[in-house]
PDB file of C-alpha atoms in Angstrom:
ATOM      1  CA  UNK A   1     121.920  24.867  77.329  1.00 74.00           C
ATOM      2  CA  UNK A   2     124.921  25.952  75.275  1.00 85.00           C
ATOM      3  CA  UNK A   3     125.112  25.893  71.490  1.00 83.00           C
ATOM      4  CA  UNK A   4     127.528  22.960  71.665  1.00 87.00           C
ATOM      5  CA  UNK A   5     125.207  21.042  73.985  1.00 86.00           C
ATOM      6  CA  UNK A   6     122.300  21.625  71.600  1.00 81.00           C
ATOM      7  CA  UNK A   7     124.398  20.445  68.663  1.00 84.00           C
ATOM      8  CA  UNK A   8     125.371  17.307  70.581  1.00 88.00           C
ATOM      9  CA  UNK A   9     121.756  16.653  71.563  1.00 84.00           C
ATOM     10  CA  UNK A  10     120.724  17.042  67.913  1.00 84.00           C
ATOM     11  CA  UNK A  11     123.422  14.554  66.900  1.00 87.00           C
ATOM     12  CA  UNK A  12     122.364  12.100  69.610  1.00 90.00           C
ATOM     13  CA  UNK A  13     118.673  12.337  68.702  1.00 87.00           C
ATOM     14  CA  UNK A  14     118.889  12.757  64.940  1.00 87.00           C
ATOM     15  CA  UNK A  15     122.107  11.045  63.963  1.00 88.00           C
ATOM     16  CA  UNK A  16     123.360  14.030  61.934  1.00 87.00           C
ATOM     17  CA  UNK A  17     126.247  16.225  63.051  1.00 88.00           C
ATOM     18  CA  UNK A  18     126.221  19.994  62.710  1.00 86.00           C
ATOM     19  CA  UNK A  19     128.877  19.781  59.972  1.00 88.00           C
ATOM     20  CA  UNK A  20     126.827  17.180  58.107  1.00 89.00           C
ATOM     21  CA  UNK A  21     123.749  19.396  58.372  1.00 86.00           C
ATOM     22  CA  UNK A  22     125.582  22.210  56.586  1.00 87.00           C
ATOM     23  CA  UNK A  23     125.956  19.956  53.546  1.00 88.00           C
ATOM     24  CA  UNK A  24     122.163  20.056  53.088  1.00 85.00           C
ATOM     25  CA  UNK A  25     122.500  23.627  51.818  1.00 85.00           C
ATOM     26  CA  UNK A  26     124.682  22.406  48.940  1.00 88.00           C
ATOM     27  CA  UNK A  27     122.534  19.548  47.602  1.00 91.00           C
ATOM     28  CA  UNK A  28     121.529  19.459  43.941  1.00 94.00           C
ATOM     29  CA  UNK A  29     118.661  19.505  43.334  1.00 96.00           C
ATOM     30  CA  UNK A  30     118.100  21.681  46.395  1.00 95.00           C
ATOM     31  CA  UNK A  31     115.918  20.578  49.277  1.00 94.00           C
ATOM     32  CA  UNK A  32     113.505  23.310  48.228  1.00 96.00           C
ATOM     33  CA  UNK A  33     113.269  21.766  44.765  1.00 96.00           C
ATOM     34  CA  UNK A  34     112.869  18.265  46.230  1.00 95.00           C
ATOM     35  CA  UNK A  35     110.275  19.045  48.909  1.00 95.00           C
ATOM     36  CA  UNK A  36     108.755  22.226  47.539  1.00 96.00           C
ATOM     37  CA  UNK A  37     107.308  25.303  49.174  1.00 95.00           C
ATOM     38  CA  UNK A  38     104.270  23.518  50.588  1.00 96.00           C
ATOM     39  CA  UNK A  39     106.397  20.670  51.948  1.00 97.00           C
ATOM     40  CA  UNK A  40     108.590  23.062  53.926  1.00 96.00           C
ATOM     41  CA  UNK A  41     105.507  24.892  55.238  1.00 96.00           C
ATOM     42  CA  UNK A  42     104.114  21.510  56.315  1.00 97.00           C
ATOM     43  CA  UNK A  43     107.423  20.613  57.998  1.00 96.00           C
ATOM     44  CA  UNK A  44     107.486  23.862  59.993  1.00 96.00           C
ATOM     45  CA  UNK A  45     103.826  23.466  60.940  1.00 97.00           C
ATOM     46  CA  UNK A  46     104.276  19.873  62.082  1.00 96.00           C
ATOM     47  CA  UNK A  47     107.366  20.794  64.102  1.00 92.00           C
ATOM     48  CA  UNK A  48     105.699  23.658  65.969  1.00 91.00           C
ATOM     49  CA  UNK A  49     102.501  21.682  66.520  1.00 93.00           C
ATOM     50  CA  UNK A  50     104.670  19.202  68.413  1.00 89.00           C
ATOM     51  CA  UNK A  51     106.702  21.886  70.212  1.00 86.00           C
ATOM     52  CA  UNK A  52     103.653  23.739  71.494  1.00 86.00           C
ATOM     53  CA  UNK A  53     101.915  20.498  72.520  1.00 87.00           C
ATOM     54  CA  UNK A  54     104.931  19.165  74.482  1.00 85.00           C
ATOM     55  CA  UNK A  55     104.495  20.209  78.099  1.00 82.00           C
ATOM     56  CA  UNK A  56     107.726  18.467  79.162  1.00 84.00           C
ATOM     57  CA  UNK A  57     109.943  20.943  77.304  1.00 77.00           C
ATOM     58  CA  UNK A  58     108.421  24.162  78.568  1.00 77.00           C
ATOM     59  CA  UNK A  59     111.835  25.874  78.399  1.00 77.00           C
ATOM     60  CA  UNK A  60     111.719  25.535  74.612  1.00 76.00           C
ATOM     61  CA  UNK A  61     108.164  26.836  74.252  1.00 74.00           C
ATOM     62  CA  UNK A  62     109.090  29.747  76.523  1.00 80.00           C
ATOM     63  CA  UNK A  63     111.561  30.905  73.868  1.00 81.00           C
ATOM     64  CA  UNK A  64     108.482  31.840  71.822  1.00 77.00           C
ATOM     65  CA  UNK A  65     106.548  33.527  74.623  1.00 77.00           C
ATOM     66  CA  UNK A  66     106.600  36.873  72.819  1.00 84.00           C
ATOM     67  CA  UNK A  67     104.998  35.463  69.673  1.00 85.00           C
ATOM     68  CA  UNK A  68     102.166  33.199  68.656  1.00 90.00           C
ATOM     69  CA  UNK A  69     102.502  29.657  67.370  1.00 91.00           C
ATOM     70  CA  UNK A  70     101.509  30.894  63.921  1.00 94.00           C
ATOM     71  CA  UNK A  71     104.251  33.550  64.029  1.00 93.00           C
ATOM     72  CA  UNK A  72     106.801  30.866  64.949  1.00 92.00           C
ATOM     73  CA  UNK A  73     105.608  28.630  62.101  1.00 95.00           C
ATOM     74  CA  UNK A  74     105.780  31.439  59.542  1.00 95.00           C
ATOM     75  CA  UNK A  75     109.227  32.530  60.690  1.00 93.00           C
ATOM     76  CA  UNK A  76     110.488  28.946  60.521  1.00 94.00           C
ATOM     77  CA  UNK A  77     109.127  28.110  57.091  1.00 95.00           C
ATOM     78  CA  UNK A  78     110.524  31.362  55.679  1.00 95.00           C
ATOM     79  CA  UNK A  79     113.917  30.432  57.119  1.00 94.00           C
ATOM     80  CA  UNK A  80     113.750  26.863  55.766  1.00 94.00           C
ATOM     81  CA  UNK A  81     112.653  27.972  52.319  1.00 94.00           C
ATOM     82  CA  UNK A  82     115.439  30.525  52.004  1.00 93.00           C
ATOM     83  CA  UNK A  83     118.112  28.279  53.549  1.00 91.00           C
ATOM     84  CA  UNK A  84     117.328  25.328  51.322  1.00 93.00           C
ATOM     85  CA  UNK A  85     117.300  27.032  47.937  1.00 93.00           C
ATOM     86  CA  UNK A  86     113.991  28.888  47.700  1.00 94.00           C
ATOM     87  CA  UNK A  87     113.248  32.585  47.405  1.00 94.00           C
ATOM     88  CA  UNK A  88     114.503  35.199  49.873  1.00 92.00           C
ATOM     89  CA  UNK A  89     111.625  35.242  52.383  1.00 87.00           C
ATOM     90  CA  UNK A  90     113.415  35.260  55.759  1.00 79.00           C
ATOM     91  CA  UNK A  91     113.923  38.636  57.407  1.00 70.00           C
TER      92      UNK A  91
END
């Protein structure tokens, strides 16, 4: 699936365009300030619990075949925290 197809699927399923999603990085107070560190960790954990439990989208789980679920969760929450106004954790 191409990047554009994924963006369209996200729009169809979530109702938010890619361009609209970029605005989330500019919110004041930041999403990090609104949700907090623990909230973003919980979001990443909930997301990957669903991803790894969904046997119908094996192609997506296969993206993470070289890492554990916990590694995927930690990578994602670090990314979310940094992207949405928290400390520089994502490497």
